[in-house]
Amino acid sequence: MTFAPTVSDEVRALVPGFTHVAVEAHDLVNGPSSEESSALLDEAARRLAARLDGRAPHEDPHMAAWRAAYTAFGSKPSRTRNSAEALAKRALSDAALPRINLLVDAYNAVSVARLIPVGGEDADRIQGTMRLVRATGDEDFVTVAGGEETVEHPDPGEVVWRDDLGVTCRRWNWRQGPRTRLTEETTSGFFLLESLEPMAVAEAEEAAAELAALLERFSPGAKVTVHPAA
């Protein structure tokens, strides 16, 4: 299975200039967070602080573009932040970045250091083609609330990632569902790096190359492919 996500014409029309770069990886060996992955996250926080130079994350031009995109489909960006802004805010706080597992730590580090939303999906749990669409409101989003599995539905017009079974991530890249997340049992993963103007496509591709190198570092022998920006 080759990762070939699609973006609907409705989303392209809503937010012109959207670009995504996909990283496909097989024969991965995931595991608990380690001293090495923890150090990687600490370094990402330092890189972020240097990049922002005293500004808040939402003042960065790329994060401002994402806030405008969220507003365009009816979401309140100060309440439901894109994943990169949410992580950046945490990285600069006393809470620090969460340690999840090796694969998640790797893509979170790239997201924070470069201020670009990055998501990771377990390739074996995706059904059919991943696609970015505007929701009808009838789609299922299986999540966990209060320790119990529950089904939510996106708002009509909300931008979501979905596959044949339902929504995998709500409000573009705000909240991923547990069904396709990367676990310590994951051996094949798909990673998406999402950018908007004014971030240059070349910068998104550099971020993807950095992530690919980290995946190879944590999983020697993995087969990692960076697909062209689309």
mmCIF file of C-alpha atoms in Angstrom:
data_model
loop_
_atom_site.group_PDB
_atom_site.id
_atom_site.type_symbol
_atom_site.label_atom_id
_atom_site.label_comp_id
_atom_site.label_asym_id
_atom_site.label_seq_id
_atom_site.Cartn_x
_atom_site.Cartn_y
_atom_site.Cartn_z
ATOM 1 C CA MET A 1 0.000 0.000 0.000
ATOM 2 C CA THR A 2 1.416 3.357 -1.038
ATOM 3 C CA PHE A 3 0.372 6.482 0.803
ATOM 4 C CA ALA A 4 -1.389 8.773 -1.670
ATOM 5 C CA PRO A 5 -3.610 11.173 0.302
ATOM 6 C CA THR A 6 -5.988 13.380 -1.654
ATOM 7 C CA VAL A 7 -7.270 16.903 -1.049
ATOM 8 C CA SER A 8 -10.768 17.836 -2.195
ATOM 9 C CA ASP A 9 -11.418 20.745 -4.512
ATOM 10 C CA GLU A 10 -13.575 22.305 -1.771
ATOM 11 C CA VAL A 11 -10.632 22.457 0.603
ATOM 12 C CA ARG A 12 -8.318 23.790 -2.119
ATOM 13 C CA ALA A 13 -10.827 26.541 -2.837
ATOM 14 C CA LEU A 14 -11.237 27.378 0.844
ATOM 15 C CA VAL A 15 -7.511 27.688 1.539
ATOM 16 C CA PRO A 16 -5.418 28.232 -1.598
ATOM 17 C CA GLY A 17 -1.717 27.613 -1.116
ATOM 18 C CA PHE A 18 -2.104 24.516 1.046
ATOM 19 C CA THR A 19 0.698 21.974 0.592
ATOM 20 C CA HIS A 20 1.348 18.624 2.185
ATOM 21 C CA VAL A 21 4.419 16.417 2.123
ATOM 22 C CA ALA A 22 3.995 12.728 2.920
ATOM 23 C CA VAL A 23 6.602 10.485 4.495
ATOM 24 C CA GLU A 24 6.006 6.743 4.189
ATOM 25 C CA ALA A 25 7.891 4.335 6.443
ATOM 26 C CA HIS A 26 7.883 0.556 6.705
ATOM 27 C CA ASP A 27 9.758 -1.930 8.901
ATOM 28 C CA LEU A 28 9.662 0.516 11.796
ATOM 29 C CA VAL A 29 10.549 -0.524 15.320
ATOM 30 C CA ASN A 30 8.678 1.651 17.790
ATOM 31 C CA GLY A 31 9.032 1.643 21.561
ATOM 32 C CA PRO A 32 8.663 3.745 24.697
ATOM 33 C CA SER A 33 10.153 7.222 24.842
ATOM 34 C CA SER A 34 13.857 7.099 25.583
ATOM 35 C CA GLU A 35 16.539 9.448 26.831
ATOM 36 C CA GLU A 36 17.423 10.078 23.187
ATOM 37 C CA SER A 37 13.880 10.965 22.120
ATOM 38 C CA SER A 38 13.410 13.071 25.250
ATOM 39 C CA ALA A 39 16.580 15.007 24.464
ATOM 40 C CA LEU A 40 15.296 15.493 20.929
ATOM 41 C CA LEU A 41 12.124 17.125 22.276
ATOM 42 C CA ASP A 42 14.127 19.371 24.614
ATOM 43 C CA GLU A 43 16.291 20.479 21.686
ATOM 44 C CA ALA A 44 13.160 21.150 19.617
ATOM 45 C CA ALA A 45 11.864 23.445 22.367
ATOM 46 C CA ARG A 46 15.168 25.344 22.311
ATOM 47 C CA ARG A 47 15.004 25.666 18.522
ATOM 48 C CA LEU A 48 11.450 26.939 18.791
ATOM 49 C CA ALA A 49 12.385 29.580 21.365
ATOM 50 C CA ALA A 50 15.201 30.813 19.120
ATOM 51 C CA ARG A 51 12.884 30.889 16.113
ATOM 52 C CA LEU A 52 10.196 32.887 17.896
ATOM 53 C CA ASP A 53 12.683 35.227 19.623
ATOM 54 C CA GLY A 54 10.219 36.316 22.285
ATOM 55 C CA ARG A 55 7.050 36.178 20.185
ATOM 56 C CA ALA A 56 4.063 34.003 21.033
ATOM 57 C CA PRO A 57 3.533 31.031 18.681
ATOM 58 C CA HIS A 58 0.385 32.549 17.142
ATOM 59 C CA GLU A 59 2.413 35.610 16.102
ATOM 60 C CA ASP A 60 4.511 33.516 13.725
ATOM 61 C CA PRO A 61 3.329 34.141 10.123
ATOM 62 C CA HIS A 62 2.776 30.442 9.443
ATOM 63 C CA MET A 63 0.710 29.992 12.591
ATOM 64 C CA ALA A 64 -1.242 33.142 11.731
ATOM 65 C CA ALA A 65 -2.066 31.585 8.345
ATOM 66 C CA TRP A 66 -3.349 28.460 10.071
ATOM 67 C CA ARG A 67 -5.516 30.584 12.363
ATOM 68 C CA ALA A 68 -7.022 32.236 9.288
ATOM 69 C CA ALA A 69 -7.652 28.806 7.741
ATOM 70 C CA TYR A 70 -9.431 27.592 10.861
ATOM 71 C CA THR A 71 -11.571 30.721 10.917
ATOM 72 C CA ALA A 72 -12.465 30.129 7.247
ATOM 73 C CA PHE A 73 -14.231 26.846 8.036
ATOM 74 C CA GLY A 74 -15.928 28.147 11.172
ATOM 75 C CA SER A 75 -13.570 27.014 13.917
ATOM 76 C CA LYS A 76 -12.287 29.279 16.684
ATOM 77 C CA PRO A 77 -8.483 29.065 16.430
ATOM 78 C CA SER A 78 -7.866 30.371 19.942
ATOM 79 C CA ARG A 79 -9.918 27.505 21.356
ATOM 80 C CA THR A 80 -9.086 24.703 18.910
ATOM 81 C CA ARG A 81 -5.499 25.367 17.907
ATOM 82 C CA ASN A 82 -3.764 23.603 15.050
ATOM 83 C CA SER A 83 -1.475 20.855 16.293
ATOM 84 C CA ALA A 84 1.772 22.773 15.783
ATOM 85 C CA GLU A 85 0.590 25.828 17.704
ATOM 86 C CA ALA A 86 -0.779 23.686 20.533
ATOM 87 C CA LEU A 87 2.519 21.820 20.855
ATOM 88 C CA ALA A 88 4.537 25.023 20.614
ATOM 89 C CA LYS A 89 2.501 26.633 23.380
ATOM 90 C CA ARG A 90 3.137 23.629 25.586
ATOM 91 C CA ALA A 91 6.831 23.514 24.708
ATOM 92 C CA LEU A 92 7.254 27.066 25.977
ATOM 93 C CA SER A 93 5.347 26.403 29.207
ATOM 94 C CA ASP A 94 6.345 24.694 32.435
ATOM 95 C CA ALA A 95 4.378 21.621 31.305
ATOM 96 C CA ALA A 96 6.943 20.861 28.574
ATOM 97 C CA LEU A 97 6.317 18.502 25.678
ATOM 98 C CA PRO A 98 4.696 15.117 26.309
ATOM 99 C CA ARG A 99 6.726 11.960 25.881
ATOM 100 C CA ILE A 100 4.554 9.429 24.011
ATOM 101 C CA ASN A 101 6.699 6.895 22.134
ATOM 102 C CA LEU A 102 9.689 7.012 19.805
ATOM 103 C CA LEU A 103 7.736 7.657 16.593
ATOM 104 C CA VAL A 104 5.447 10.287 18.064
ATOM 105 C CA ASP A 105 8.340 11.994 19.836
ATOM 106 C CA ALA A 106 10.197 12.188 16.510
ATOM 107 C CA TYR A 107 7.397 13.849 14.577
ATOM 108 C CA ASN A 108 6.448 16.126 17.485
ATOM 109 C CA ALA A 109 10.052 17.328 17.646
ATOM 110 C CA VAL A 110 10.035 18.260 13.958
ATOM 111 C CA SER A 111 6.642 19.950 14.322
ATOM 112 C CA VAL A 112 7.783 22.094 17.243
ATOM 113 C CA ALA A 113 11.229 22.993 15.939
ATOM 114 C CA ARG A 114 9.915 24.027 12.525
ATOM 115 C CA LEU A 115 6.392 25.213 13.463
ATOM 116 C CA ILE A 116 4.613 22.968 11.003
ATOM 117 C CA PRO A 117 1.685 20.630 11.734
ATOM 118 C CA VAL A 118 2.797 16.998 11.514
ATOM 119 C CA GLY A 119 0.629 13.932 11.969
ATOM 120 C CA GLY A 120 1.381 10.242 12.058
ATOM 121 C CA GLU A 121 -0.919 7.346 11.172
ATOM 122 C CA ASP A 122 -0.532 3.606 11.569
ATOM 123 C CA ALA A 123 -0.631 2.417 7.952
ATOM 124 C CA ASP A 124 -2.141 -0.942 8.916
ATOM 125 C CA ARG A 125 -5.136 0.745 10.544
ATOM 126 C CA ILE A 126 -6.096 2.985 7.642
ATOM 127 C CA GLN A 127 -8.960 1.729 5.511
ATOM 128 C CA GLY A 128 -8.859 2.876 1.887
ATOM 129 C CA THR A 129 -7.543 6.290 0.882
ATOM 130 C CA MET A 130 -6.821 9.134 3.275
ATOM 131 C CA ARG A 131 -8.530 12.290 2.086
ATOM 132 C CA LEU A 132 -8.918 15.865 3.276
ATOM 133 C CA VAL A 133 -12.513 16.993 2.830
ATOM 134 C CA ARG A 134 -15.184 19.311 4.147
ATOM 135 C CA ALA A 135 -17.457 17.213 6.349
ATOM 136 C CA THR A 136 -21.160 16.692 5.790
ATOM 137 C CA GLY A 137 -21.638 16.278 9.536
ATOM 138 C CA ASP A 138 -22.748 12.643 9.250
ATOM 139 C CA GLU A 139 -19.278 11.093 9.435
ATOM 140 C CA ASP A 140 -18.271 9.085 12.505
ATOM 141 C CA PHE A 141 -15.329 10.150 14.619
ATOM 142 C CA VAL A 142 -14.529 7.489 17.179
ATOM 143 C CA THR A 143 -12.745 8.920 20.207
ATOM 144 C CA VAL A 144 -12.417 8.363 23.945
ATOM 145 C CA ALA A 145 -14.100 10.515 26.585
ATOM 146 C CA GLY A 146 -13.998 9.751 30.299
ATOM 147 C CA GLY A 147 -12.247 6.490 29.589
ATOM 148 C CA GLU A 148 -15.083 5.264 27.377
ATOM 149 C CA GLU A 149 -15.188 4.950 23.596
ATOM 150 C CA THR A 150 -17.636 7.402 22.096
ATOM 151 C CA VAL A 151 -18.692 8.500 18.619
ATOM 152 C CA GLU A 152 -18.739 12.171 17.686
ATOM 153 C CA HIS A 153 -19.656 13.863 14.432
ATOM 154 C CA PRO A 154 -17.840 16.816 12.871
ATOM 155 C CA ASP A 155 -19.641 20.069 12.189
ATOM 156 C CA PRO A 156 -21.001 20.456 8.651
ATOM 157 C CA GLY A 157 -18.320 22.162 6.568
ATOM 158 C CA GLU A 158 -15.535 21.331 9.016
ATOM 159 C CA VAL A 159 -12.263 20.347 7.354
ATOM 160 C CA VAL A 160 -11.350 16.780 8.339
ATOM 161 C CA TRP A 161 -9.029 13.973 7.404
ATOM 162 C CA ARG A 162 -10.903 10.717 6.838
ATOM 163 C CA ASP A 163 -10.630 7.245 5.373
ATOM 164 C CA ASP A 164 -13.303 4.741 4.346
ATOM 165 C CA LEU A 165 -14.324 4.037 7.958
ATOM 166 C CA GLY A 166 -14.686 7.621 9.123
ATOM 167 C CA VAL A 167 -12.882 10.693 10.369
ATOM 168 C CA THR A 168 -9.297 10.170 11.522
ATOM 169 C CA CYS A 169 -8.565 13.774 12.527
ATOM 170 C CA ARG A 170 -11.012 16.561 13.312
ATOM 171 C CA ARG A 171 -10.674 20.258 12.485
ATOM 172 C CA TRP A 172 -7.940 19.614 9.951
ATOM 173 C CA ASN A 173 -5.113 18.732 12.322
ATOM 174 C CA TRP A 174 -6.557 19.562 15.735
ATOM 175 C CA ARG A 175 -7.431 16.187 17.262
ATOM 176 C CA GLN A 176 -6.535 12.725 16.000
ATOM 177 C CA GLY A 177 -8.731 9.733 16.789
ATOM 178 C CA PRO A 178 -7.221 6.722 18.585
ATOM 179 C CA ARG A 179 -8.041 4.231 15.813
ATOM 180 C CA THR A 180 -5.088 5.143 13.566
ATOM 181 C CA ARG A 181 -2.615 6.590 16.020
ATOM 182 C CA LEU A 182 0.952 5.288 16.275
ATOM 183 C CA THR A 183 1.458 2.774 19.067
ATOM 184 C CA GLU A 184 4.422 0.761 20.254
ATOM 185 C CA GLU A 185 3.159 -2.065 18.014
ATOM 186 C CA THR A 186 3.249 0.082 14.851
ATOM 187 C CA THR A 187 5.559 -1.209 12.124
ATOM 188 C CA SER A 188 4.351 0.884 9.165
ATOM 189 C CA GLY A 189 3.535 4.567 9.393
ATOM 190 C CA PHE A 190 2.349 7.418 7.229
ATOM 191 C CA PHE A 191 3.341 10.943 8.233
ATOM 192 C CA LEU A 192 1.860 14.166 6.903
ATOM 193 C CA LEU A 193 3.526 17.568 7.110
ATOM 194 C CA GLU A 194 1.064 20.340 6.262
ATOM 195 C CA SER A 195 1.960 23.884 5.306
ATOM 196 C CA LEU A 196 0.291 27.082 4.157
ATOM 197 C CA GLU A 197 1.693 30.175 2.548
ATOM 198 C CA PRO A 198 3.864 32.009 3.557
ATOM 199 C CA MET A 199 5.868 28.879 4.421
ATOM 200 C CA ALA A 200 7.863 27.932 1.344
ATOM 201 C CA VAL A 201 7.348 24.459 -0.089
ATOM 202 C CA ALA A 202 11.099 23.918 0.193
ATOM 203 C CA GLU A 203 10.893 24.487 3.954
ATOM 204 C CA ALA A 204 8.151 21.870 4.298
ATOM 205 C CA GLU A 205 10.269 19.456 2.273
ATOM 206 C CA GLU A 206 13.275 20.140 4.518
ATOM 207 C CA ALA A 207 11.120 19.324 7.543
ATOM 208 C CA ALA A 208 10.061 16.066 5.882
ATOM 209 C CA ALA A 209 13.695 15.175 5.196
ATOM 210 C CA GLU A 210 14.538 15.843 8.840
ATOM 211 C CA LEU A 211 11.710 13.561 9.966
ATOM 212 C CA ALA A 212 12.810 10.833 7.537
ATOM 213 C CA ALA A 213 16.325 10.964 8.987
ATOM 214 C CA LEU A 214 14.955 10.634 12.520
ATOM 215 C CA LEU A 215 12.830 7.645 11.568
ATOM 216 C CA GLU A 216 15.881 5.953 10.074
ATOM 217 C CA ARG A 217 17.860 6.805 13.212
ATOM 218 C CA PHE A 218 15.322 5.299 15.580
ATOM 219 C CA SER A 219 14.564 2.344 13.263
ATOM 220 C CA PRO A 220 17.768 1.305 11.472
ATOM 221 C CA GLY A 221 16.838 -0.667 8.371
ATOM 222 C CA ALA A 222 13.439 0.982 7.956
ATOM 223 C CA LYS A 223 12.307 1.728 4.418
ATOM 224 C CA VAL A 224 11.501 5.441 4.383
ATOM 225 C CA THR A 225 10.216 7.387 1.386
ATOM 226 C CA VAL A 226 9.578 11.124 1.174
ATOM 227 C CA HIS A 227 6.931 11.800 -1.445
ATOM 228 C CA PRO A 228 6.929 15.036 -3.470
ATOM 229 C CA ALA A 229 4.944 17.956 -2.102
ATOM 230 C CA ALA A 230 1.360 18.090 -3.363
#
